[in-house]
């Protein structure tokens, strides 16, 4: 049986020459034994092979050669033999190597992956130390312990990266030397050399300490990225045990030092806001607006810039309720001043509405940060329900004759019903506080539609607003509610001086409207 002894240096070329010769004579894989005999071993020590190539042409594609040359760098003693099997297989079936279900291919790919990973780790974890010297070029040395026979494949990277210095990389397998721009290889040192400590070790330590995030300590991930076997040769890893021990304390300190100040643009807004004490039990619309500024009923207050309270005529018979402030509204502190607001205000002008109170179901902007953008997110039911406390208060003081709900969130806030809007739009429903609400499209929804659909929805919003304007301006008697009870008089909740001072009529007085079409 021919025995092929591969040298430690130049193993790739030696394997290629031997494999080609064996294959050209049609020698089966199980008829050859492969060994790595270390530096200086010669090819074909027990060589019974003819001294020239045989009659069979040997074919190998470029991807196959690249794969096999990587595989034979693997430390596994089987690697050269497996590579030879693949070469023989290729002579019979050119597609076998590309078949991901083929057992030999799977094994070769796994070996090659492990070699590539080892090369990557050498590039990442090799640390040079400067050697003393008076020559024109600085000199460095490094000790590294790779898992596979990769020195010849991995070190050209350092020649490209550190071409302006001379260096030597010592490993248990081979030595790579780069001098005056030339890279050469020689056998390994007999023992691990003592390299001088050098100043760059402290730099590595500082770098590592500064990039170490104690709040993101994931020891398993760290060990997978920087396997423990490399630690002993890395100056910075000596710091790891102490850094891990300190991590918890540092996280606590980071938390304590977290900024409690809002972003810069908020400063101006906060300066504008009155610092008056917030009233607990608002007795007027103004007090309610003031109290809402300190609202912490849900978590939206944490990220939003400010509460966006309603605006308009506090004596208006018509209230229009949107979903929540958007980016523009959050910064300006006014409802409907962004693109959706522009559309709404245009349609309100077209519909020739009288006095209106314009507000939202949710008073804080809900968003998800994406880079510098704040992307709108719909409020969830819990947030709408928390904020209903403010909407109810606002409605109690405004006491509108009719309310328009723009979109699903407003309709849910006012009626407690979350059914689809397509079946509800244009109809009047009963609010939770016993009032009347006309449901319509939200202007943002219209902005998202295209062409004819957008025009049609816009026309419907205009029609709804015009109807709402007419109904709110009318007088008349409300039809009895479905259970026969008279409508709840929400204005009677405004008792005493507040109601007297408002000079307004009660809810029932103001809802003397006939012809409202109730659907609930
Ligand atoms: N969308 C709303 O629902 N309200 C606003 O204030 C702005 C956009």
Short mmCIF file of C-alpha atoms and ligand atoms in Angstrom, two decimals:
data_model
loop_
_atom_site.label_atom_id
_atom_site.label_comp_id
_atom_site.label_asym_id
_atom_site.label_seq_id
_atom_site.Cartn_x
_atom_site.Cartn_y
_atom_site.Cartn_z
CA UNK A 1 0.00 0.00 0.00
CA UNK A 2 1.51 3.36 -0.95
CA UNK A 3 2.16 5.62 1.99
CA UNK A 4 2.21 9.37 1.48
CA UNK A 5 3.88 11.43 4.19
CA UNK A 6 2.89 15.07 3.98
CA UNK A 7 5.37 17.65 5.25
CA UNK A 8 4.26 20.23 7.80
CA UNK A 9 5.25 23.03 5.43
CA UNK A 10 3.99 22.94 1.86
CA UNK A 11 1.49 20.20 2.73
CA UNK A 12 -1.04 21.58 0.24
CA UNK A 13 1.29 21.35 -2.76
CA UNK A 14 2.57 17.94 -1.64
CA UNK A 15 -0.94 16.57 -1.26
CA UNK A 16 -1.92 17.91 -4.71
CA UNK A 17 1.08 16.32 -6.43
CA UNK A 18 0.59 12.96 -4.71
CA UNK A 19 -3.17 12.87 -5.20
CA UNK A 20 -2.84 13.65 -8.92
CA UNK A 21 -0.29 10.93 -9.42
CA UNK A 22 -2.30 8.35 -7.47
CA UNK A 23 -5.51 9.22 -9.29
CA UNK A 24 -3.83 9.12 -12.69
CA UNK A 25 -2.95 5.48 -11.95
CA UNK A 26 -6.50 4.80 -10.78
CA UNK A 27 -5.37 3.81 -7.28
CA UNK A 28 -8.39 3.48 -4.98
CA UNK A 29 -8.66 5.54 -1.81
CA UNK A 30 -8.49 2.51 0.46
CA UNK A 31 -5.21 1.51 -1.20
CA UNK A 32 -3.36 4.60 0.06
CA UNK A 33 -2.28 5.59 3.55
CA UNK A 34 -1.70 9.24 4.33
CA UNK A 35 0.39 10.58 7.17
CA UNK A 36 1.78 13.88 8.37
CA UNK A 37 5.33 13.19 9.17
CA UNK A 38 6.40 16.60 10.24
CA UNK A 39 8.96 18.89 8.82
CA UNK A 40 11.59 17.30 6.67
CA UNK A 41 9.68 14.08 5.91
CA UNK A 42 9.90 13.23 2.24
CA UNK A 43 7.12 12.28 -0.09
CA UNK A 44 6.57 8.65 -0.99
CA UNK A 45 8.84 7.23 1.71
CA UNK A 46 7.58 3.69 0.97
CA UNK A 47 6.75 4.70 -2.52
CA UNK A 48 5.83 1.79 -4.70
CA UNK A 49 4.30 4.26 -7.17
CA UNK A 50 5.60 4.80 -10.65
CA UNK A 51 7.70 7.93 -10.73
CA UNK A 52 5.54 9.65 -13.28
CA UNK A 53 1.84 10.32 -13.85
CA UNK A 54 -0.33 7.46 -15.09
CA UNK A 55 -2.47 7.27 -18.22
CA UNK A 56 -5.72 8.64 -16.77
CA UNK A 57 -6.31 12.37 -17.07
CA UNK A 58 -7.19 13.87 -13.67
CA UNK A 59 -9.82 16.55 -13.65
CA UNK A 60 -10.62 18.92 -10.81
CA UNK A 61 -12.75 22.06 -10.86
CA UNK A 62 -11.56 25.27 -9.18
CA UNK A 63 -14.17 25.13 -6.37
CA UNK A 64 -13.19 21.52 -5.70
CA UNK A 65 -9.49 22.36 -5.46
CA UNK A 66 -10.22 25.31 -3.19
CA UNK A 67 -12.32 23.09 -0.92
CA UNK A 68 -9.80 20.24 -0.78
CA UNK A 69 -6.82 22.49 -0.14
CA UNK A 70 -8.70 23.96 2.81
CA UNK A 71 -9.70 20.52 4.05
CA UNK A 72 -6.17 19.16 4.16
CA UNK A 73 -5.20 21.97 6.55
CA UNK A 74 -7.47 20.30 9.08
CA UNK A 75 -5.82 18.66 12.01
CA UNK A 76 -7.94 15.50 11.54
CA UNK A 77 -5.60 12.67 10.38
CA UNK A 78 -8.40 11.51 8.05
CA UNK A 79 -8.50 14.83 6.19
CA UNK A 80 -5.99 14.01 3.37
CA UNK A 81 -7.66 10.67 2.73
CA UNK A 82 -11.16 12.19 2.64
CA UNK A 83 -9.91 14.81 0.21
CA UNK A 84 -8.46 12.08 -2.02
CA UNK A 85 -11.80 10.19 -1.94
CA UNK A 86 -13.51 13.39 -3.11
CA UNK A 87 -11.02 13.80 -5.94
CA UNK A 88 -11.68 10.23 -7.15
CA UNK A 89 -15.42 10.73 -6.83
CA UNK A 90 -15.16 13.85 -8.96
CA UNK A 91 -13.64 11.81 -11.78
CA UNK A 92 -16.86 9.77 -11.93
CA UNK A 93 -19.46 12.35 -11.01
CA UNK A 94 -18.77 16.05 -11.44
CA UNK A 95 -21.90 17.09 -9.59
CA UNK A 96 -21.38 15.06 -6.43
CA UNK A 97 -19.37 17.79 -4.74
CA UNK A 98 -22.21 20.27 -5.17
CA UNK A 99 -24.76 17.93 -3.63
CA UNK A 100 -25.44 19.22 -0.11
CA UNK A 101 -27.05 15.92 0.89
CA UNK A 102 -23.97 13.87 0.03
CA UNK A 103 -22.35 12.52 3.21
CA UNK A 104 -18.76 13.04 2.00
CA UNK A 105 -19.53 16.59 0.89
CA UNK A 106 -21.11 17.36 4.25
CA UNK A 107 -18.03 16.04 6.07
CA UNK A 108 -15.62 18.00 3.85
CA UNK A 109 -17.62 21.21 4.27
CA UNK A 110 -17.56 20.81 8.04
CA UNK A 111 -13.78 20.34 8.03
CA UNK A 112 -13.29 23.34 5.75
CA UNK A 113 -15.54 25.49 7.93
CA UNK A 114 -13.52 24.65 11.00
CA UNK A 115 -10.29 25.59 9.18
CA UNK A 116 -11.73 28.90 7.99
CA UNK A 117 -12.89 29.69 11.52
CA UNK A 118 -9.40 28.95 12.84
CA UNK A 119 -7.89 31.33 10.28
CA UNK A 120 -10.38 33.99 11.29
CA UNK A 121 -9.51 33.53 14.96
CA UNK A 122 -5.80 33.82 14.21
CA UNK A 123 -6.45 37.12 12.43
CA UNK A 124 -8.51 38.36 15.35
CA UNK A 125 -6.56 37.11 18.34
CA UNK A 126 -2.90 37.22 17.37
CA UNK A 127 -1.13 39.92 19.40
CA UNK A 128 2.26 41.28 18.30
CA UNK A 129 4.80 42.51 20.84
CA UNK A 130 7.42 44.98 19.83
CA UNK A 131 11.04 43.82 19.94
CA UNK A 132 13.85 46.17 20.78
CA UNK A 133 15.95 47.17 17.80
CA UNK A 134 17.69 50.10 16.20
CA UNK A 135 17.01 49.35 12.51
CA UNK A 136 14.86 51.50 10.23
CA UNK A 137 11.92 49.09 10.46
CA UNK A 138 10.10 48.31 13.69
CA UNK A 139 10.19 44.63 14.66
CA UNK A 140 7.46 42.58 16.24
CA UNK A 141 6.95 39.03 17.36
CA UNK A 142 3.87 37.00 18.25
CA UNK A 143 3.12 33.58 19.64
CA UNK A 144 -0.07 31.84 18.52
CA UNK A 145 -1.49 28.33 18.91
CA UNK A 146 -3.80 27.49 16.02
CA UNK A 147 -5.95 24.39 16.06
CA UNK A 148 -5.19 23.44 12.44
CA UNK A 149 -2.28 23.66 10.02
CA UNK A 150 -3.07 27.15 8.88
CA UNK A 151 0.11 29.19 9.28
CA UNK A 152 0.85 29.38 5.54
CA UNK A 153 -2.74 30.30 4.71
CA UNK A 154 -3.37 32.76 7.51
CA UNK A 155 -0.18 34.82 7.61
CA UNK A 156 -0.30 36.58 4.19
CA UNK A 157 -3.07 38.62 5.81
CA UNK A 158 -0.53 40.07 8.28
CA UNK A 159 1.92 40.75 5.45
CA UNK A 160 -0.72 42.87 3.74
CA UNK A 161 -1.81 44.60 6.90
CA UNK A 162 1.58 45.18 8.51
CA UNK A 163 3.75 45.49 5.40
CA UNK A 164 5.72 48.40 6.86
CA UNK A 165 7.25 46.42 9.71
CA UNK A 166 9.22 43.24 10.15
CA UNK A 167 7.62 40.53 12.18
CA UNK A 168 7.83 36.90 13.14
CA UNK A 169 4.90 34.69 14.07
CA UNK A 170 5.84 31.62 16.05
CA UNK A 171 3.49 28.67 16.42
CA UNK A 172 3.88 25.02 17.47
CA UNK A 173 3.52 24.03 13.78
CA UNK A 174 5.62 26.51 11.85
CA UNK A 175 7.26 29.88 11.92
CA UNK A 176 6.30 32.69 9.58
CA UNK A 177 8.82 35.46 9.10
CA UNK A 178 8.22 38.75 7.29
CA UNK A 179 11.36 40.73 6.59
CA UNK A 180 11.93 43.50 4.12
CA UNK A 181 8.61 42.71 2.48
CA UNK A 182 9.24 38.99 2.02
CA UNK A 183 7.24 36.27 3.75
CA UNK A 184 9.01 32.96 4.42
CA UNK A 185 8.18 29.87 6.42
CA UNK A 186 10.39 27.61 8.50
CA UNK A 187 9.94 24.86 11.09
CA UNK A 188 8.56 25.76 14.50
CA UNK A 189 10.74 26.71 17.48
CA UNK A 190 11.60 23.83 19.79
CA UNK A 191 9.97 25.54 22.72
CA UNK A 192 7.73 28.48 23.19
CA UNK A 193 9.93 31.58 23.23
CA UNK A 194 9.73 34.20 25.94
CA UNK A 195 8.56 37.34 24.26
CA UNK A 196 9.12 40.68 25.94
CA UNK A 197 6.23 42.43 27.61
CA UNK A 198 5.37 45.47 25.63
CA UNK A 199 3.54 48.72 25.97
CA UNK A 200 0.82 47.77 23.50
CA UNK A 201 -0.44 45.18 26.00
CA UNK A 202 -1.70 47.98 28.18
CA UNK A 203 -3.39 49.50 25.13
CA UNK A 204 -5.16 46.25 24.39
CA UNK A 205 -6.32 46.16 27.99
CA UNK A 206 -7.65 49.70 27.79
CA UNK A 207 -9.37 49.02 24.49
CA UNK A 208 -10.99 45.86 25.85
CA UNK A 209 -12.10 47.57 29.05
CA UNK A 210 -13.66 50.39 27.08
CA UNK A 211 -15.54 48.17 24.68
CA UNK A 212 -16.75 45.84 27.43
CA UNK A 213 -20.41 46.59 28.14
CA UNK A 214 -21.29 45.23 31.59
CA UNK A 215 -25.02 45.48 30.77
CA UNK A 216 -24.59 43.08 27.87
CA UNK A 217 -22.58 40.34 29.48
CA UNK A 218 -23.37 37.06 27.78
CA UNK A 219 -20.69 34.66 28.85
CA UNK A 220 -21.68 31.84 26.48
CA UNK A 221 -21.66 34.19 23.48
CA UNK A 222 -18.35 35.68 24.60
CA UNK A 223 -16.75 32.25 24.86
CA UNK A 224 -18.07 31.28 21.45
CA UNK A 225 -16.65 34.45 19.84
CA UNK A 226 -13.40 34.36 21.76
CA UNK A 227 -12.85 30.70 22.67
CA UNK A 228 -11.21 30.18 26.04
CA UNK A 229 -8.21 28.38 24.53
CA UNK A 230 -7.01 31.71 23.08
CA UNK A 231 -7.34 33.58 26.34
CA UNK A 232 -3.97 32.63 27.75
CA UNK A 233 -2.15 34.42 24.91
CA UNK A 234 -4.31 37.54 24.91
CA UNK A 235 -3.16 40.35 27.17
CA UNK A 236 -6.63 41.79 27.55
CA UNK A 237 -8.31 38.58 28.74
CA UNK A 238 -6.49 38.76 32.05
CA UNK A 239 -8.97 41.51 32.85
CA UNK A 240 -12.05 39.38 32.20
CA UNK A 241 -12.57 37.81 35.65
CA UNK A 242 -12.37 41.20 37.36
CA UNK A 243 -14.61 42.83 34.78
CA UNK A 244 -17.23 40.12 35.19
CA UNK A 245 -17.06 40.47 38.94
CA UNK A 246 -17.55 44.23 38.62
CA UNK A 247 -20.29 44.02 35.97
CA UNK A 248 -23.27 44.04 38.31
CA UNK A 249 -22.04 47.08 40.22
CA UNK A 250 -21.25 48.93 37.01
CA UNK A 251 -24.74 48.24 35.63
CA UNK A 252 -26.27 49.61 38.82
CA UNK A 253 -24.08 52.70 38.52
CA UNK A 254 -25.04 53.11 34.84
CA UNK A 255 -28.69 52.94 35.78
CA UNK A 256 -28.24 55.51 38.50
CA UNK A 257 -26.45 57.79 36.06
CA UNK A 258 -29.06 57.45 33.29
CA UNK A 259 -30.12 60.81 31.92
CA UNK A 260 -33.22 62.05 33.63
CA UNK A 261 -33.42 64.99 31.26
CA UNK A 262 -35.57 64.84 28.13
CA UNK A 263 -33.91 65.41 24.74
CA UNK A 264 -32.71 68.92 23.90
CA UNK A 265 -35.73 70.04 21.88
CA UNK A 266 -37.98 69.32 24.82
CA UNK A 267 -36.23 71.88 27.00
CA UNK A 268 -37.79 74.77 25.12
CA UNK A 269 -41.23 73.24 25.40
CA UNK A 270 -40.87 72.55 29.08
CA UNK A 271 -39.71 76.10 29.66
CA UNK A 272 -42.90 77.33 28.06
CA UNK A 273 -45.10 75.24 30.26
CA UNK A 274 -46.38 76.84 33.44
CA UNK A 275 -44.89 75.45 36.64
CA UNK A 276 -48.18 75.93 38.52
CA UNK A 277 -49.15 73.08 40.91
CA UNK A 278 -51.39 70.56 39.19
CA UNK A 279 -54.98 70.50 40.46
CA UNK A 280 -56.21 67.13 41.80
CA UNK A 281 -59.88 67.62 41.06
CA UNK A 282 -60.22 69.87 38.01
CA UNK A 283 -63.15 72.24 38.34
CA UNK A 284 -62.90 73.71 34.87
CA UNK A 285 -61.64 72.92 31.42
CA UNK A 286 -58.47 74.94 32.06
CA UNK A 287 -57.79 73.09 35.27
CA UNK A 288 -58.35 69.81 33.47
CA UNK A 289 -55.84 70.81 30.80
CA UNK A 290 -53.34 71.74 33.47
CA UNK A 291 -53.86 68.53 35.40
CA UNK A 292 -53.43 66.45 32.25
CA UNK A 293 -49.88 67.74 31.87
CA UNK A 294 -48.82 65.64 34.81
CA UNK A 295 -50.60 62.53 33.58
CA UNK A 296 -48.82 59.25 34.28
CA UNK A 297 -51.83 56.98 33.89
CA UNK A 298 -49.99 54.90 31.30
CA UNK A 299 -46.42 54.55 30.08
CA UNK A 300 -46.89 56.77 27.01
CA UNK A 301 -45.99 59.80 29.12
CA UNK A 302 -42.42 58.51 29.38
CA UNK A 303 -41.40 58.93 25.76
CA UNK A 304 -43.76 61.63 24.54
CA UNK A 305 -42.70 65.25 24.71
CA UNK A 306 -45.88 66.60 26.21
CA UNK A 307 -49.60 66.12 26.64
CA UNK A 308 -51.56 67.42 23.67
CA UNK A 309 -54.83 68.72 25.05
CA UNK A 310 -57.80 69.70 22.88
CA UNK A 311 -58.28 73.17 21.42
CA UNK A 312 -61.06 75.23 19.89
CA UNK A 313 -64.19 76.81 21.24
CA UNK A 314 -65.03 75.48 24.71
CA UNK A 315 -68.69 76.31 24.05
CA UNK A 316 -68.77 74.43 20.77
CA UNK A 317 -71.72 72.16 20.11
CA UNK A 318 -69.47 69.91 18.03
CA UNK A 319 -66.48 67.95 19.28
CA UNK A 320 -64.14 66.16 16.86
CA UNK A 321 -62.02 63.39 18.35
CA UNK A 322 -58.96 61.94 16.61
CA UNK A 323 -56.72 59.09 17.69
CA UNK A 324 -53.61 60.58 19.26
CA UNK A 325 -51.07 63.34 18.56
CA UNK A 326 -48.49 62.60 15.89
CA UNK A 327 -44.90 63.75 15.61
CA UNK A 328 -45.76 67.39 14.75
CA UNK A 329 -48.49 67.60 17.36
CA UNK A 330 -46.17 66.18 20.02
CA UNK A 331 -43.60 68.89 19.36
CA UNK A 332 -46.03 71.78 18.93
CA UNK A 333 -48.39 70.73 21.72
CA UNK A 334 -51.48 71.26 19.51
CA UNK A 335 -53.84 68.70 17.94
CA UNK A 336 -54.01 68.19 14.19
CA UNK A 337 -51.17 70.38 13.01
CA UNK A 338 -49.33 67.73 10.94
CA UNK A 339 -50.22 66.34 7.48
CA UNK A 340 -53.37 64.55 8.70
CA UNK A 341 -54.37 67.71 10.52
CA UNK A 342 -53.95 69.74 7.36
CA UNK A 343 -56.31 67.42 5.49
CA UNK A 344 -58.83 67.54 8.31
CA UNK A 345 -58.69 71.30 8.60
CA UNK A 346 -59.23 71.66 4.83
CA UNK A 347 -62.28 69.40 4.99
CA UNK A 348 -63.61 71.21 8.04
CA UNK A 349 -63.33 74.47 6.10
CA UNK A 350 -65.11 72.90 3.10
CA UNK A 351 -67.88 71.61 5.37
CA UNK A 352 -68.28 75.13 6.73
CA UNK A 353 -68.45 74.01 10.33
CA UNK A 354 -69.33 76.37 13.13
CA UNK A 355 -67.38 76.39 16.38
CA UNK A 356 -65.62 73.11 17.09
CA UNK A 357 -63.60 71.54 19.90
CA UNK A 358 -60.80 69.43 18.40
CA UNK A 359 -59.14 66.77 20.50
CA UNK A 360 -57.81 63.21 20.63
CA UNK A 361 -58.76 59.98 22.34
CA UNK A 362 -55.18 59.57 23.61
CA UNK A 363 -53.27 62.62 24.73
CA UNK A 364 -49.68 61.42 24.39
CA UNK A 365 -47.84 60.51 21.17
CA UNK A 366 -47.11 56.78 20.90
CA UNK A 367 -44.18 55.95 18.63
CA UNK A 368 -41.36 53.55 17.93
CA UNK A 369 -37.93 55.12 17.35
CA UNK A 370 -36.34 54.17 14.02
CA UNK A 371 -33.01 55.96 13.66
CA UNK A 372 -33.87 59.62 14.02
CA UNK A 373 -37.50 59.02 13.07
CA UNK A 374 -40.35 58.50 15.49
CA UNK A 375 -42.71 56.13 13.77
CA UNK A 376 -46.37 56.35 14.79
CA UNK A 377 -47.86 53.35 16.57
CA UNK A 378 -51.54 52.80 17.24
CA UNK A 379 -52.45 53.07 20.91
CA UNK A 380 -53.65 49.79 22.38
CA UNK A 381 -56.96 49.34 24.15
CA UNK A 382 -55.40 49.71 27.59
CA UNK A 383 -53.88 53.06 26.66
CA UNK A 384 -57.16 54.27 25.17
CA UNK A 385 -59.02 53.20 28.29
CA UNK A 386 -56.56 54.94 30.62
CA UNK A 387 -56.85 58.11 28.58
CA UNK A 388 -60.64 57.95 28.53
CA UNK A 389 -60.49 59.50 31.97
CA UNK A 390 -59.26 62.72 30.37
CA UNK A 391 -61.57 62.50 27.38
CA UNK A 392 -64.57 62.09 29.70
CA UNK A 393 -63.45 65.08 31.71
CA UNK A 394 -62.98 67.13 28.57
CA UNK A 395 -66.43 66.11 27.34
CA UNK A 396 -67.99 66.93 30.67
CA UNK A 397 -66.76 70.51 30.44
CA UNK A 398 -67.38 70.98 26.71
CA UNK A 399 -70.71 69.10 26.76
CA UNK A 400 -70.93 68.85 22.96
CA UNK A 401 -74.24 68.30 21.30
CA UNK A 402 -72.61 65.91 18.87
CA UNK A 403 -69.20 64.29 18.64
CA UNK A 404 -67.40 63.07 15.52
CA UNK A 405 -65.09 60.07 16.04
CA UNK A 406 -62.29 59.96 13.46
CA UNK A 407 -61.08 56.41 13.05
CA UNK A 408 -61.22 53.21 15.07
CA UNK A 409 -59.36 54.37 18.19
CA UNK A 410 -61.61 57.39 18.68
CA UNK A 411 -64.71 55.28 18.01
CA UNK A 412 -63.53 52.73 20.58
CA UNK A 413 -62.74 55.42 23.14
CA UNK A 414 -66.17 56.97 22.78
CA UNK A 415 -68.41 53.92 22.36
CA UNK A 416 -66.41 51.03 23.81
CA UNK A 417 -67.01 49.17 20.55
CA UNK A 418 -64.15 47.98 18.38
CA UNK A 419 -66.10 46.72 15.35
CA UNK A 420 -64.85 47.43 11.86
CA UNK A 421 -65.22 50.99 10.73
CA UNK A 422 -66.42 50.07 7.24
CA UNK A 423 -69.81 49.09 8.72
CA UNK A 424 -70.00 52.07 11.06
CA UNK A 425 -68.85 55.07 9.06
CA UNK A 426 -71.48 57.74 8.50
CA UNK A 427 -73.74 56.47 11.28
CA UNK A 428 -74.56 57.89 14.64
CA UNK A 429 -73.89 55.77 17.69
CA UNK A 430 -74.37 56.21 21.40
CA UNK A 431 -71.31 57.16 23.43
CA UNK A 432 -70.48 55.49 26.75
CA UNK A 433 -71.54 58.67 28.52
CA UNK A 434 -74.89 58.71 26.74
CA UNK A 435 -74.13 61.22 24.01
CA UNK A 436 -74.20 60.95 20.25
CA UNK A 437 -71.27 60.28 18.03
CA UNK A 438 -70.94 60.22 14.26
CA UNK A 439 -68.25 57.80 13.13
CA UNK A 440 -66.04 58.71 10.18
CA UNK A 441 -62.67 58.01 8.60
CA UNK A 442 -59.44 59.16 10.16
CA UNK A 443 -57.58 61.61 7.86
CA UNK A 444 -54.36 59.55 8.17
CA UNK A 445 -56.25 56.60 6.72
CA UNK A 446 -57.28 58.75 3.76
CA UNK A 447 -53.66 59.84 3.28
CA UNK A 448 -52.62 56.19 3.02
CA UNK A 449 -55.15 55.45 0.25
CA UNK A 450 -54.39 55.95 -3.44
CA UNK A 451 -56.23 57.65 -6.30
CA UNK A 452 -59.96 57.09 -6.50
CA UNK A 453 -60.19 55.33 -3.16
CA UNK A 454 -58.59 58.33 -1.50
CA UNK A 455 -60.90 60.77 -3.29
CA UNK A 456 -63.98 58.74 -2.37
CA UNK A 457 -62.99 58.45 1.30
CA UNK A 458 -62.19 62.15 1.42
CA UNK A 459 -65.61 62.98 0.00
CA UNK A 460 -67.21 60.77 2.67
CA UNK A 461 -65.31 62.55 5.42
CA UNK A 462 -66.45 65.89 3.98
CA UNK A 463 -70.08 64.68 3.86
CA UNK A 464 -69.85 63.37 7.42
CA UNK A 465 -68.42 66.64 8.70
CA UNK A 466 -71.12 68.62 6.87
CA UNK A 467 -73.84 66.40 8.37
CA UNK A 468 -72.27 66.71 11.81
CA UNK A 469 -72.17 70.49 11.44
CA UNK A 470 -75.87 70.62 10.52
CA UNK A 471 -76.93 68.29 13.33
CA UNK A 472 -74.86 70.08 15.93
CA UNK A 473 -76.40 73.39 14.90
CA UNK A 474 -79.95 72.08 15.11
CA UNK A 475 -82.14 71.92 18.19
CA UNK A 476 -84.58 69.13 18.96
CA UNK A 477 -85.32 66.17 21.17
CA UNK A 478 -83.20 63.09 21.37
CA UNK A 479 -84.98 59.82 20.80
CA UNK A 480 -85.08 57.67 23.95
CA UNK A 481 -82.14 55.35 24.39
CA UNK A 482 -82.82 51.69 23.41
CA UNK A 483 -83.43 50.49 26.99
CA UNK A 484 -86.03 53.19 27.52
CA UNK A 485 -83.97 55.22 30.00
CA UNK A 486 -83.60 58.86 29.28
CA UNK A 487 -80.11 59.77 28.11
CA UNK A 488 -77.66 60.28 30.95
CA UNK A 489 -77.26 63.95 31.65
CA UNK A 490 -73.52 64.31 31.66
CA UNK A 491 -73.70 68.01 32.30
CA UNK A 492 -75.40 67.45 35.62
CA UNK A 493 -72.04 66.03 36.78
CA UNK A 494 -70.81 69.59 36.49
CA UNK A 495 -72.44 70.84 39.57
CA UNK A 496 -72.34 74.02 41.58
CA UNK A 497 -70.15 76.95 40.66
CA UNK A 498 -68.55 75.29 37.68
CA UNK A 499 -71.85 74.73 35.89
CA UNK A 500 -73.24 78.10 36.89
CA UNK A 501 -70.07 79.83 35.77
CA UNK A 502 -70.08 78.00 32.46
CA UNK A 503 -73.46 79.54 31.63
CA UNK A 504 -74.19 76.44 29.56
CA UNK A 505 -77.34 74.41 29.28
CA UNK A 506 -77.51 70.88 30.49
CA UNK A 507 -76.81 68.03 28.15
CA UNK A 508 -80.51 67.23 27.79
CA UNK A 509 -81.38 70.79 26.98
CA UNK A 510 -78.72 70.94 24.35
CA UNK A 511 -79.67 67.61 22.78
CA UNK A 512 -83.17 68.53 21.85
CA UNK A 513 -82.65 67.26 18.39
CA UNK A 514 -85.00 65.12 16.43
CA UNK A 515 -83.99 62.92 13.56
CA UNK A 516 -80.72 61.49 14.92
CA UNK A 517 -80.22 58.02 13.53
CA UNK A 518 -79.00 55.76 16.32
CA UNK A 519 -77.46 52.42 15.57
CA UNK A 520 -76.88 51.21 19.12
N1 LIG B 1 -53.83 62.29 14.15
C1 LIG B 1 -54.67 62.36 15.19
O1 LIG B 1 -55.47 61.48 15.40
N2 LIG B 1 -54.60 63.42 15.97
C2 LIG B 1 -53.76 64.42 15.78
O2 LIG B 1 -53.75 65.34 16.57
C3 LIG B 1 -52.90 64.32 14.68
C4 LIG B 1 -52.94 63.24 13.86
#
